[in-house]
Every structure is written in C-alpha cells, then in structure tokens.
PDB file of C-alpha atoms in Angstrom:
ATOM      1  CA  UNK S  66       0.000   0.000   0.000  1.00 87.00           C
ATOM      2  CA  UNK S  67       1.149   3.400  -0.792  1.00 92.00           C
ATOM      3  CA  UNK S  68      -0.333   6.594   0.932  1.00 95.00           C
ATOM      4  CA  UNK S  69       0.194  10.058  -1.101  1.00 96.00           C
ATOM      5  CA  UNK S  70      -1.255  13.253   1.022  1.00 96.00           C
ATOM      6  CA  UNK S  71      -1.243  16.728  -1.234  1.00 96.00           C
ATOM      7  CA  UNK S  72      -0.895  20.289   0.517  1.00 96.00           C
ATOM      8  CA  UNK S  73      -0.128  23.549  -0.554  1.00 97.00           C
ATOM      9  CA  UNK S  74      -2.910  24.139  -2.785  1.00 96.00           C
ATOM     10  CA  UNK S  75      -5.272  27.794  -2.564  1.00 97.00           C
ATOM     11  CA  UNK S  76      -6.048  30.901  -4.025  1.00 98.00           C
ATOM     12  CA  UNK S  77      -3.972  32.939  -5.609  1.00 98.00           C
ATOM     13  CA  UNK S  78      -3.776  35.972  -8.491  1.00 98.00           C
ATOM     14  CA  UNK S  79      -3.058  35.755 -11.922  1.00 98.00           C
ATOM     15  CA  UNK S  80       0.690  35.967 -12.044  1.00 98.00           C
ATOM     16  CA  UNK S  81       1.444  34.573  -8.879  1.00 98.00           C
ATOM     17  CA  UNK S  82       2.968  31.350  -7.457  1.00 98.00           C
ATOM     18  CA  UNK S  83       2.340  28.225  -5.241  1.00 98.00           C
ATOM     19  CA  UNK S  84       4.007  24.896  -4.147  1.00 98.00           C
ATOM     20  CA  UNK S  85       2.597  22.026  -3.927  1.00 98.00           C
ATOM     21  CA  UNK S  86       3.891  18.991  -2.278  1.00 98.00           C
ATOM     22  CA  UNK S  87       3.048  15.562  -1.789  1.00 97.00           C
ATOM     23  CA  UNK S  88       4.191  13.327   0.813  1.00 96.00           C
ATOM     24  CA  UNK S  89       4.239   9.677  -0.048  1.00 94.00           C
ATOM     25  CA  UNK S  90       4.541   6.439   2.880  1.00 92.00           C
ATOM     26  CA  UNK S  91       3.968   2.825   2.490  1.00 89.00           C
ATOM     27  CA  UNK S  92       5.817   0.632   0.251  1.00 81.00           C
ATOM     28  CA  UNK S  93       7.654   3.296  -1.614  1.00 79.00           C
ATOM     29  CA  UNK S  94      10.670   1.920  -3.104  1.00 75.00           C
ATOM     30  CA  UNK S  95      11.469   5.014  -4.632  1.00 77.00           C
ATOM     31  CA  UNK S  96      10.132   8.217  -6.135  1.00 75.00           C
ATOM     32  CA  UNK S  97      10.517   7.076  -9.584  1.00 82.00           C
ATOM     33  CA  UNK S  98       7.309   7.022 -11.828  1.00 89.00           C
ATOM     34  CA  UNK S  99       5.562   9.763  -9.276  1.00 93.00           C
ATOM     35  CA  UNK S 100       4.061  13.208 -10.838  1.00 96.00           C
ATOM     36  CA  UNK S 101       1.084  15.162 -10.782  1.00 98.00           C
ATOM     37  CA  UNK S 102      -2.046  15.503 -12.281  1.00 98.00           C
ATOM     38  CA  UNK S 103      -5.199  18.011 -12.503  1.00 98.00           C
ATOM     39  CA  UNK S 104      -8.827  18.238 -12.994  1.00 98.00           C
ATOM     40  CA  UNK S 105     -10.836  21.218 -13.871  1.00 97.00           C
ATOM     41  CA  UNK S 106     -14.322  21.672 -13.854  1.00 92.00           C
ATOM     42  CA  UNK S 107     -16.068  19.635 -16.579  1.00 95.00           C
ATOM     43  CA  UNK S 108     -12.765  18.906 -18.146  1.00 97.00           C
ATOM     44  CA  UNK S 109     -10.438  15.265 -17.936  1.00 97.00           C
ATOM     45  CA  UNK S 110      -7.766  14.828 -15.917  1.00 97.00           C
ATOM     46  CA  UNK S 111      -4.511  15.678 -17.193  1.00 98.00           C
ATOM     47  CA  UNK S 112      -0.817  15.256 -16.261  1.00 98.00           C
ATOM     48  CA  UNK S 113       0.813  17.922 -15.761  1.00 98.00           C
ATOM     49  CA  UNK S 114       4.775  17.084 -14.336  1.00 98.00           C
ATOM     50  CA  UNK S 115       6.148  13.604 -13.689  1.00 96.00           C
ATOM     51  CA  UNK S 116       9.494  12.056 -12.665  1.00 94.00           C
ATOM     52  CA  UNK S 117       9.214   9.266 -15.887  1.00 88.00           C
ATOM     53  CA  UNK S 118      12.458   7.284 -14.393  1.00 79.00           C
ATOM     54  CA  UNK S 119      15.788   7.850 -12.955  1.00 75.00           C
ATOM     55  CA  UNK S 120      15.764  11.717 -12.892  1.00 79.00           C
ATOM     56  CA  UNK S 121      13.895  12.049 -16.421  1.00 92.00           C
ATOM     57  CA  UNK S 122      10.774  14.510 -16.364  1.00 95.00           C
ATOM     58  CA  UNK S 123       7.976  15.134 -18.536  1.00 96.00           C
ATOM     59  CA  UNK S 124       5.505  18.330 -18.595  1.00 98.00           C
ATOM     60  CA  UNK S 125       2.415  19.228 -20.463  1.00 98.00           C
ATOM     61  CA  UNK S 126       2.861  21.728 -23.111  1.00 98.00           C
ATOM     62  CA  UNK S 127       1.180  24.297 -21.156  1.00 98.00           C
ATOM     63  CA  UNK S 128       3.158  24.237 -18.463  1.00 98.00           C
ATOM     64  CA  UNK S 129       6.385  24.118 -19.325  1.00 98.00           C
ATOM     65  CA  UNK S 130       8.900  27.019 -18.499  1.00 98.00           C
ATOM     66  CA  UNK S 131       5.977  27.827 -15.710  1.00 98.00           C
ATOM     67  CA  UNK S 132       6.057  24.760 -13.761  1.00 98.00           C
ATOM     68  CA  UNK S 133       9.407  22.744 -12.121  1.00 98.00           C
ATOM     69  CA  UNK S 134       8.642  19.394 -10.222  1.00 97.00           C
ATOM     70  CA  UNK S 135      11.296  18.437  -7.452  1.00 96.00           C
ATOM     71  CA  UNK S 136      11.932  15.690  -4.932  1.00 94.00           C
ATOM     72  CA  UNK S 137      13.238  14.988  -1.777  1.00 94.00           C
ATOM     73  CA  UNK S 138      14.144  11.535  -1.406  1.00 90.00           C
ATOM     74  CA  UNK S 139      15.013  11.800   2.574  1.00 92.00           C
ATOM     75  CA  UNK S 140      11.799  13.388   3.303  1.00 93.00           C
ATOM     76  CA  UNK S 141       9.695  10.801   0.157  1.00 92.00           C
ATOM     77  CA  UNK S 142       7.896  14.142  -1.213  1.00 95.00           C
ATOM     78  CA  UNK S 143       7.897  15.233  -4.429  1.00 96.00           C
ATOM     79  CA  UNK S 144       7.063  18.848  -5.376  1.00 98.00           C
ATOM     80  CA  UNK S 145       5.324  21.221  -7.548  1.00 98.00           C
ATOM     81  CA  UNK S 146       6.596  24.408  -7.886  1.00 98.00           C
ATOM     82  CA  UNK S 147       3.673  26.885  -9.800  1.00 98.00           C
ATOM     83  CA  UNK S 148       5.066  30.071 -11.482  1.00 98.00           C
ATOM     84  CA  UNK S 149       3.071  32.175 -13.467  1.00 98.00           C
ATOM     85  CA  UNK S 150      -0.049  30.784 -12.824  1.00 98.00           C
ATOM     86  CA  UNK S 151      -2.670  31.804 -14.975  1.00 98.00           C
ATOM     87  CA  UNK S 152      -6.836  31.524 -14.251  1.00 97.00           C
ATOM     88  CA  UNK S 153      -6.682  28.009 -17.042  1.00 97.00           C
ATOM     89  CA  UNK S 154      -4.504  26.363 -14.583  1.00 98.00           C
ATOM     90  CA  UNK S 155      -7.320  26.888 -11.698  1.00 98.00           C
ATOM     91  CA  UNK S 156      -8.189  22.751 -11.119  1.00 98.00           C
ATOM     92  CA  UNK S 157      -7.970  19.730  -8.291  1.00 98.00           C
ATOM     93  CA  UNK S 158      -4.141  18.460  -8.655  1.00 98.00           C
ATOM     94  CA  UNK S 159      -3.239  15.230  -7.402  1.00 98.00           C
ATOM     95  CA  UNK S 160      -0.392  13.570  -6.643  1.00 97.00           C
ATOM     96  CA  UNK S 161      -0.075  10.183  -8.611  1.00 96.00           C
ATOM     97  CA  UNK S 162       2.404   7.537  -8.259  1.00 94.00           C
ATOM     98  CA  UNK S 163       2.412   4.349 -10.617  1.00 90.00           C
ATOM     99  CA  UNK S 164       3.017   0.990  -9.310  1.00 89.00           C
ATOM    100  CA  UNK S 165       3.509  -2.476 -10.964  1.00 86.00           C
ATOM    101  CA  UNK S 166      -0.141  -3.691 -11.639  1.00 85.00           C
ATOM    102  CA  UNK S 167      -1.838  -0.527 -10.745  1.00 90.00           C
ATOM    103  CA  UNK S 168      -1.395   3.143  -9.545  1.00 93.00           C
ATOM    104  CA  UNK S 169      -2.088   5.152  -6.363  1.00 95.00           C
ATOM    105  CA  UNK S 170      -3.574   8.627  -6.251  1.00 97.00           C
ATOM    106  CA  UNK S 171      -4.177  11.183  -3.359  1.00 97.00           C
ATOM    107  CA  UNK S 172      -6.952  12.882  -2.259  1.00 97.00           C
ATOM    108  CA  UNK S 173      -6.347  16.123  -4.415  1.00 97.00           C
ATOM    109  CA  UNK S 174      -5.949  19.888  -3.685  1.00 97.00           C
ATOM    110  CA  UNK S 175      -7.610  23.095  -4.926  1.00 98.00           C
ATOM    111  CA  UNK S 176      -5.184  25.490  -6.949  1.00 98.00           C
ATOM    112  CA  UNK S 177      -7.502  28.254  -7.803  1.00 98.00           C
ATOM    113  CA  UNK S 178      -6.617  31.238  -9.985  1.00 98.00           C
ATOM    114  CA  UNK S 179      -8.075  34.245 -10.001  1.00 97.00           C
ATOM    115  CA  UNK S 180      -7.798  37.005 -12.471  1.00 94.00           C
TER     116      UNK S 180
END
C-alpha cells in the first residue's frame, strides 16, 4: 500500500505562485514514476509534471517554463513548484504515483486562480 497526502494548494492571483507537495509512505521503493495531475471543472484529468524514471521529467505543453517538479528523497515528497499561474490552470491536482499492476492517487488539492 502506498499513501500520497497533497498540501499547498489555494487561491492565488493571476501571475502569482504556489508549491505544492506531496508526501508519499507505504511501500515506496522510490520516487521514480511519481508526478502530478489536474482536474478542472467539466474537463479530464490531465498530467501535468512527472518524474518518468531515474531523474527524467515530462511536462504538459502548457506548463512548461511555468512549472518545475522536485523531490526529496530523505523526506519521500515530491514537489510542484507553480510560477506564473494563470486563471486556465485553476483545477484539483493530485499527486499520482504508478506501481507495478496498478497506480495510487491522493486525495487532491484546490489550486484556484483568479484574475
């Protein structure tokens, strides 16, 4: 079992910046194959930064030169660091981390935008 618990999420202006972070326990071998995700309103959910493997990352188009995802491997949380945040990035992110055989998710936080 793997546990993944999101913070750092609320409301902020156009232009402005947040972290997120997400802490992960349980059988976490490493933090390889762990990124986030987000969900707006009436939209899918997307990905948005992952750690693919080793130290290789992968962003969304929209995101990139905005958005930097990090990791501490002593403290098993991986980050999101926001920058530039504009009102089309206001969604639920979650932190996801992919398993052999399946996938865990956490419980999501609110990044809203306002403009």
């Amino acid at each position: 079992q793997v546990q993944l618990v999101e913070s750092g999420g609320g409301l902020v202006q156009a232009g402005g910046s947040l972290r997120l972070s997400c802490a992960a326990s349980g059988n976490i071998f490493s933090l390889n194959a762990m990124g986030w995700y987000r969900q707006a309103p009436g939209k899918q959910r997307e990905l948005v930064a992952a750690f693919t493997s080793g130290a290789t990352t992968n962003y969304a188009d929209s995101v990139k030169g905005r958005f930097t995802i990090s990791r501490d491997n002593a403290k098993n949380t991986v980050y999101l660091q926001m920058n530039s945040l504009k009102p089309e990035d206001t969604a639920v992110y979650y932190c996801n981390k992919k398993v052999d055989g399946g996938e865990y998710w956490g419980q999501g936080t609110q990044v809203t935008v306002s403009s």
